[in-house]
Coordinates of C-alpha atoms and ligand atoms in Angstrom, one line a residue:
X1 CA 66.8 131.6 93.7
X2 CA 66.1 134.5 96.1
X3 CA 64.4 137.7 94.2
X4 CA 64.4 141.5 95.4
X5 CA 61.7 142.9 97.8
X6 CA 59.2 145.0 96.4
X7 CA 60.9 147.6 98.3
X8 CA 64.5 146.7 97.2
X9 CA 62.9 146.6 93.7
X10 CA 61.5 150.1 94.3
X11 CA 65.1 151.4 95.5
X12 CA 66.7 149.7 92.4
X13 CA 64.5 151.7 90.4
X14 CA 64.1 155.2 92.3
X15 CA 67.7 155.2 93.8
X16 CA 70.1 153.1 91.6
X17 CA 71.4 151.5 94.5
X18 CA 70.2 148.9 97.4
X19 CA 72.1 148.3 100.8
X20 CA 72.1 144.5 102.2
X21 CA 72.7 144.4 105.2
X22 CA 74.9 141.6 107.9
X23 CA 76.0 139.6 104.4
X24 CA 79.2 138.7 106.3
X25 CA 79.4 137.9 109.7
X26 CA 81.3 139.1 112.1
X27 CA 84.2 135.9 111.7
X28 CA 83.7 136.2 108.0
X29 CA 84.7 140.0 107.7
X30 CA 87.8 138.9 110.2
X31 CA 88.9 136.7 107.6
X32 CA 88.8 139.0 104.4
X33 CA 90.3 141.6 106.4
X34 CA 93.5 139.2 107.5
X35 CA 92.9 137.8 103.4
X36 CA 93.8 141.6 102.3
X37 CA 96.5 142.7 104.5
X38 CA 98.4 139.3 103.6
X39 CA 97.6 140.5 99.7
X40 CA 100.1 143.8 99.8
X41 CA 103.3 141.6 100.1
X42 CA 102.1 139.4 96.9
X43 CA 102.7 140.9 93.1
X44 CA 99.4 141.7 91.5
X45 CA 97.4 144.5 89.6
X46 CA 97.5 147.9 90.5
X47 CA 97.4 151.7 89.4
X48 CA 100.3 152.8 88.5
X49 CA 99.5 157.2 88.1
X50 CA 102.5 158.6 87.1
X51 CA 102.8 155.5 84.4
X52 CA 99.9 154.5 83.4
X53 CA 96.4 156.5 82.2
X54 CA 93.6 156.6 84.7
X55 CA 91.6 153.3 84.7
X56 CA 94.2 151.2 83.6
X57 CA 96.3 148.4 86.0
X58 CA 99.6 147.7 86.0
X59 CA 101.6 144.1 87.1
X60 CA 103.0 145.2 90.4
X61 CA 105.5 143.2 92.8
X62 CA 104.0 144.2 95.9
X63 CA 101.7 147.2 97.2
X64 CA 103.8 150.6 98.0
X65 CA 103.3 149.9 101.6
X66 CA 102.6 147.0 103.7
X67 CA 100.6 149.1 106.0
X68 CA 97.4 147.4 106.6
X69 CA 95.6 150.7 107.1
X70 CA 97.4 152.3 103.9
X71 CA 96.1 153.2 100.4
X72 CA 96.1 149.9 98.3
X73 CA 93.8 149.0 95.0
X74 CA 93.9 145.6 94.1
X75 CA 92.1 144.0 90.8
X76 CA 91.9 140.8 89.7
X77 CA 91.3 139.1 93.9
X78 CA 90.4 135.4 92.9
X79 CA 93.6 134.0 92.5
X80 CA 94.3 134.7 95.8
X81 CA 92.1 132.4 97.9
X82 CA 89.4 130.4 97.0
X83 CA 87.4 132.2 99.0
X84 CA 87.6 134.9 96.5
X85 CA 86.3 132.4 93.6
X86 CA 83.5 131.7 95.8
X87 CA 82.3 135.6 96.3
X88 CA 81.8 135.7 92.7
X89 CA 78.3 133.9 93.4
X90 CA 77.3 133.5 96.9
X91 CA 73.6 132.8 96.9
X92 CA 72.5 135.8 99.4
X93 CA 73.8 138.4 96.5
X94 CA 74.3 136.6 93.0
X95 CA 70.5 136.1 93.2
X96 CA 69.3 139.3 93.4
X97 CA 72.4 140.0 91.2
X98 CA 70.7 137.6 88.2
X99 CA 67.2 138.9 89.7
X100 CA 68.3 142.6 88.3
X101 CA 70.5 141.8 85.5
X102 CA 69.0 138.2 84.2
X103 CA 71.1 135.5 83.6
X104 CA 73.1 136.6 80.3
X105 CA 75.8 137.8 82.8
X106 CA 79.3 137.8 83.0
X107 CA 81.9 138.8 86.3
X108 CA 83.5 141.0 84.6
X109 CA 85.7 142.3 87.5
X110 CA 86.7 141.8 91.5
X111 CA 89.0 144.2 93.6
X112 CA 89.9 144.9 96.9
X113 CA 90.6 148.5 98.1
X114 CA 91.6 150.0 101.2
X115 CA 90.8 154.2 101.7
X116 CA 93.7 155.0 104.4
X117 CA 92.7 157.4 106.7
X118 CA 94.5 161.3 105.4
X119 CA 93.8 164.5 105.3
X120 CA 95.4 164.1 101.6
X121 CA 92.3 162.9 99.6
X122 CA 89.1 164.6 98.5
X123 CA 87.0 161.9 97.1
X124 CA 85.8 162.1 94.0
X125 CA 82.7 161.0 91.7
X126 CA 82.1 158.9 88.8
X127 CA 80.3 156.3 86.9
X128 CA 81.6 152.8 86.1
X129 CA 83.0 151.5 82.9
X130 CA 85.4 154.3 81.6
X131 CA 84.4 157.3 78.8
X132 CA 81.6 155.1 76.5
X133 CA 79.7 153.6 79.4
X134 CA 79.4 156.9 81.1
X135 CA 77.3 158.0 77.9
X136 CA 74.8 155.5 78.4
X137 CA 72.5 155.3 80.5
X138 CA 69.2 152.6 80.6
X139 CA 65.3 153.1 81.9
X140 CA 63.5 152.0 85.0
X141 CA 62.7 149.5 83.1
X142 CA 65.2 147.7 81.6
X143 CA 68.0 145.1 83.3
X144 CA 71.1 147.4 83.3
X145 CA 74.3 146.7 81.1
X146 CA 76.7 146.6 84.5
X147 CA 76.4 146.6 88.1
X148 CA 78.4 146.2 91.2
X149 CA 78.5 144.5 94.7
X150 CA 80.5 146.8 97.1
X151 CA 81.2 144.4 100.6
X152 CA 82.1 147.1 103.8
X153 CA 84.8 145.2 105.8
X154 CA 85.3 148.3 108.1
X155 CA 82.2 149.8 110.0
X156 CA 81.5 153.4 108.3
X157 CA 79.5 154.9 111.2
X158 CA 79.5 158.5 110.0
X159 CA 80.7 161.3 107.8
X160 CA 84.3 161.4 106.3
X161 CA 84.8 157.6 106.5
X162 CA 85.4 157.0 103.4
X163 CA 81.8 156.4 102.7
X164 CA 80.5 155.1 99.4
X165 CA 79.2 158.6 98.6
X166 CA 76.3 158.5 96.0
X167 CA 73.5 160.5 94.5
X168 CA 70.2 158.6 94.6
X169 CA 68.8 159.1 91.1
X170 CA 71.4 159.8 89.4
X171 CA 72.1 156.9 87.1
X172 CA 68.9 158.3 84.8
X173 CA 71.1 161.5 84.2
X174 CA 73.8 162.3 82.5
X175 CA 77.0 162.7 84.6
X176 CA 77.8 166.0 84.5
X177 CA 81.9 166.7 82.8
X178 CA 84.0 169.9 81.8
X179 CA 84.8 169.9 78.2
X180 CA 88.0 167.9 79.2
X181 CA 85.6 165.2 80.5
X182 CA 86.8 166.0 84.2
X183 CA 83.8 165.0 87.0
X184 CA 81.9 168.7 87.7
X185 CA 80.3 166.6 91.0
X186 CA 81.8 165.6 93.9
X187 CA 81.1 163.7 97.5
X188 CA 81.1 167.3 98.9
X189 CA 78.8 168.8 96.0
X190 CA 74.8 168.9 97.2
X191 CA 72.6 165.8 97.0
X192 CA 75.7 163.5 97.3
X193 CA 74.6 160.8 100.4
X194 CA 77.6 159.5 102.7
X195 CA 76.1 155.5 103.1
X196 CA 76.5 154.4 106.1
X197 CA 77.3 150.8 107.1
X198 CA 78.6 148.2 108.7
X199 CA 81.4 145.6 107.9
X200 CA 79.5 142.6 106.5
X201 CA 77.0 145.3 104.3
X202 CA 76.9 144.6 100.8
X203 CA 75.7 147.8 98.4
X204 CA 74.6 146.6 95.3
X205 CA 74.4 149.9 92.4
X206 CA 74.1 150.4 88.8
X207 CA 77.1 151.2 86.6
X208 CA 75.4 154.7 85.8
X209 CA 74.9 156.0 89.5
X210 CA 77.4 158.9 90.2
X211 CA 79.4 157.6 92.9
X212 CA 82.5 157.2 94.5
X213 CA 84.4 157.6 97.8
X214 CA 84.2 160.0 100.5
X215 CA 87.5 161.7 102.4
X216 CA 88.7 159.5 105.5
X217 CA 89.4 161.4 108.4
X218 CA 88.3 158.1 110.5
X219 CA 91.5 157.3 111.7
X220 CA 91.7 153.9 110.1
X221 CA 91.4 152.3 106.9
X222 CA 88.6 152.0 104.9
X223 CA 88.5 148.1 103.4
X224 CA 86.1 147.0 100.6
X225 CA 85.7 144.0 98.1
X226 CA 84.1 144.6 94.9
X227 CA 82.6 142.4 92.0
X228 CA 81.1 143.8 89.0
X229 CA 78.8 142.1 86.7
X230 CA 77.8 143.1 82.7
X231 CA 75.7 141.5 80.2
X232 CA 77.6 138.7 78.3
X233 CA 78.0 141.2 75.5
X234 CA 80.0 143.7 77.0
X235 CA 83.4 142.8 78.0
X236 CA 85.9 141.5 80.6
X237 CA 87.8 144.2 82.8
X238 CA 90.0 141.8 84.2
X239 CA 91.2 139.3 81.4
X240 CA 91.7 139.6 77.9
X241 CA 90.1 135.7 77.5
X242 CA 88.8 133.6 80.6
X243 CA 90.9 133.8 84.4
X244 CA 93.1 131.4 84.9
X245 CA 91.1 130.3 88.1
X246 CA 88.6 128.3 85.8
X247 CA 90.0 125.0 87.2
X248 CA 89.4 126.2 90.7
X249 CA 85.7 126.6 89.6
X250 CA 82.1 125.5 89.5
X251 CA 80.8 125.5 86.2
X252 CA 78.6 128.3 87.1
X253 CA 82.1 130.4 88.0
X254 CA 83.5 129.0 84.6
X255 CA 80.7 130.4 82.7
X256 CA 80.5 134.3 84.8
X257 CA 84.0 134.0 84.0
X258 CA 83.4 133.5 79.8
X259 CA 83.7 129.6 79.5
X260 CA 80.9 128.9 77.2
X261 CA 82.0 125.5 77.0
X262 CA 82.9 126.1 73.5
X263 CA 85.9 127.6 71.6
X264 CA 84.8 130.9 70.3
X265 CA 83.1 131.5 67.1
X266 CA 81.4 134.3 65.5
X267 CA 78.0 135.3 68.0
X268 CA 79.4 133.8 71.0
X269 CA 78.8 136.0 73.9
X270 CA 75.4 137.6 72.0
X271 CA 74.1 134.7 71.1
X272 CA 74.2 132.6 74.7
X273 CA 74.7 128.7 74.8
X274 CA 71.4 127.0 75.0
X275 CA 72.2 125.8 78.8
X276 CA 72.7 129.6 79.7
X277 CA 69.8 130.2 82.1
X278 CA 69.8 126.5 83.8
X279 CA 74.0 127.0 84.4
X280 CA 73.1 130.3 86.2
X281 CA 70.1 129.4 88.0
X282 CA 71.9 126.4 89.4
X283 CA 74.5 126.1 92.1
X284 CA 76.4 123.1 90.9
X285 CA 78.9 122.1 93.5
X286 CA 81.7 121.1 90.9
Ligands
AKG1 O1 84.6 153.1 97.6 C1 85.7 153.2 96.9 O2 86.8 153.2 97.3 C2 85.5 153.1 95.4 C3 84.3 152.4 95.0 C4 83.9 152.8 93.7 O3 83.7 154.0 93.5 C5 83.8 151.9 92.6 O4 84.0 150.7 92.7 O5 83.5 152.3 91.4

């Protein structure tokens, strides 16, 4: 399997974060773009703000518009195409994915989201994994409990583009919150960097980096897909037990998805099965 740069290792380390760039090809990005549009008609996850708390998904019919270019945030992506499924591990990331986290890793998440261009929205700032996770934070040295691969399918050539906005550094502090737990940083606040990109980029970050999206005043909407891997021990965002995509899989999907192989018994998931490291490590067609 492919393993970081010394230099990507050294940005891992210094800046939380590591930009790949040209993962997708130009024919590649054409097709996740169409895959997305065509997703808005279909009933899936989505937030639901004046129903549901922050963080949380609700089972929606359809997007709220069927504008390509409009606001949508989709979780749970690999039912849709197989295509999807396949994401989950494609060589050129998922080994510098196990190459940072080790091979005791689940997917624990996928999502597609489009930024619509408006005048409307701020940004905003955050780390990954809700109110406990933000609390922690791991050393230069250790693997980290969560991390995420961001793919640009729109070109993000400048400032107010709905850039992935991040401070480099910042996953060794702690995030700074009001007593209500409301972000005091923002992608306008000093030190925040608007990445720039281009559709096929892949950014790769820790769960602990302060980040988030910048305003769009591009014109057009912003597209990403995002998977997010954690240490078998932590849990699933996406399903209460293992996706129902498992038949669709490899057996190294089925076991980033949670399929040990084994009905569950007390120190599954801590304990790994024995064949943990050679499942990962090899791409087995089916
Ligand atoms: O870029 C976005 O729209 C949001 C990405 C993000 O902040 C995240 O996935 O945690």
């Amino acid at each position: 399997m492919r393993k970081l740069t010394e230099q990507q290792r050294r940005d891992w380390a210094i800046n939380g974060y590591i930009q790949l760039e040209g993962v997708f090809d130009a024919e590649e990005v054409d097709f996740f773009n169409r895959e997305l549009d065509l997703l808005r008609a279909k009933p899936g996850y989505e937030p639901q703000p004046d129903i549901l708390p922050r963080g949380h998904y609700g089972w929606v019919p359809q997007s709220a518009s069927q504008d390509p270019e409009a606001f949508m945030d989709r979780r749970d992506i690999l039912p849709y195409h197989d295509a999807f499924i396949q994401l989950m591990d494609r060589p050129e990331v998922f080994d510098l994915v196990v190459d940072i986290m080790g091979p005791h890793l689940l997917l624990s998440m996928s999502q597609a989201i489009v930024r619509a261009s408006t005048t409307e929205f701020p940004g905003y700032t955050h780390t990954d994994g809700g109110e406990a996770l933000r609390e922690i934070r791991v050393t230069e040295t250790s693997r980290p409990l969560a991390m995420k691969a961001l793919y640009l399918l729109s070109d993000v050539d400048g400032p107010d583009c709905g850039n992935f906005t991040v401070f480099p550094g910042s996953h060794m502090r702690p995030f700074p919150t009001d007593g209500d737990g409301v972000a005091e940083v923002s992608p306008k606040t000093p030190g925040a960097v608007p990445l720039i990109g281009k559709a096929g980029d892949c950014f790769l970050f820790s769960h602990s980096l302060w980040h988030g999206p910048s305003p769009n005043h591009s014109g057009h909407g912003r597209k990403t897909l995002l998977y997010n891997y954690c240490q078998m021990f932590l849990r699933s965002y996406d399903f209460e037990t293992i996706s129902d995509v498992r038949d669709r899989c490899t057996p190294r999907q089925r076991r980033l998805l949670g399929d040990l192989g084994y009905d569950f018994r007390p120190g599954s998931y801590f304990y790994v099965p024995q064949d943990q490291e050679a499942v990962i490590t090899q791409a087995q067609a089916s």
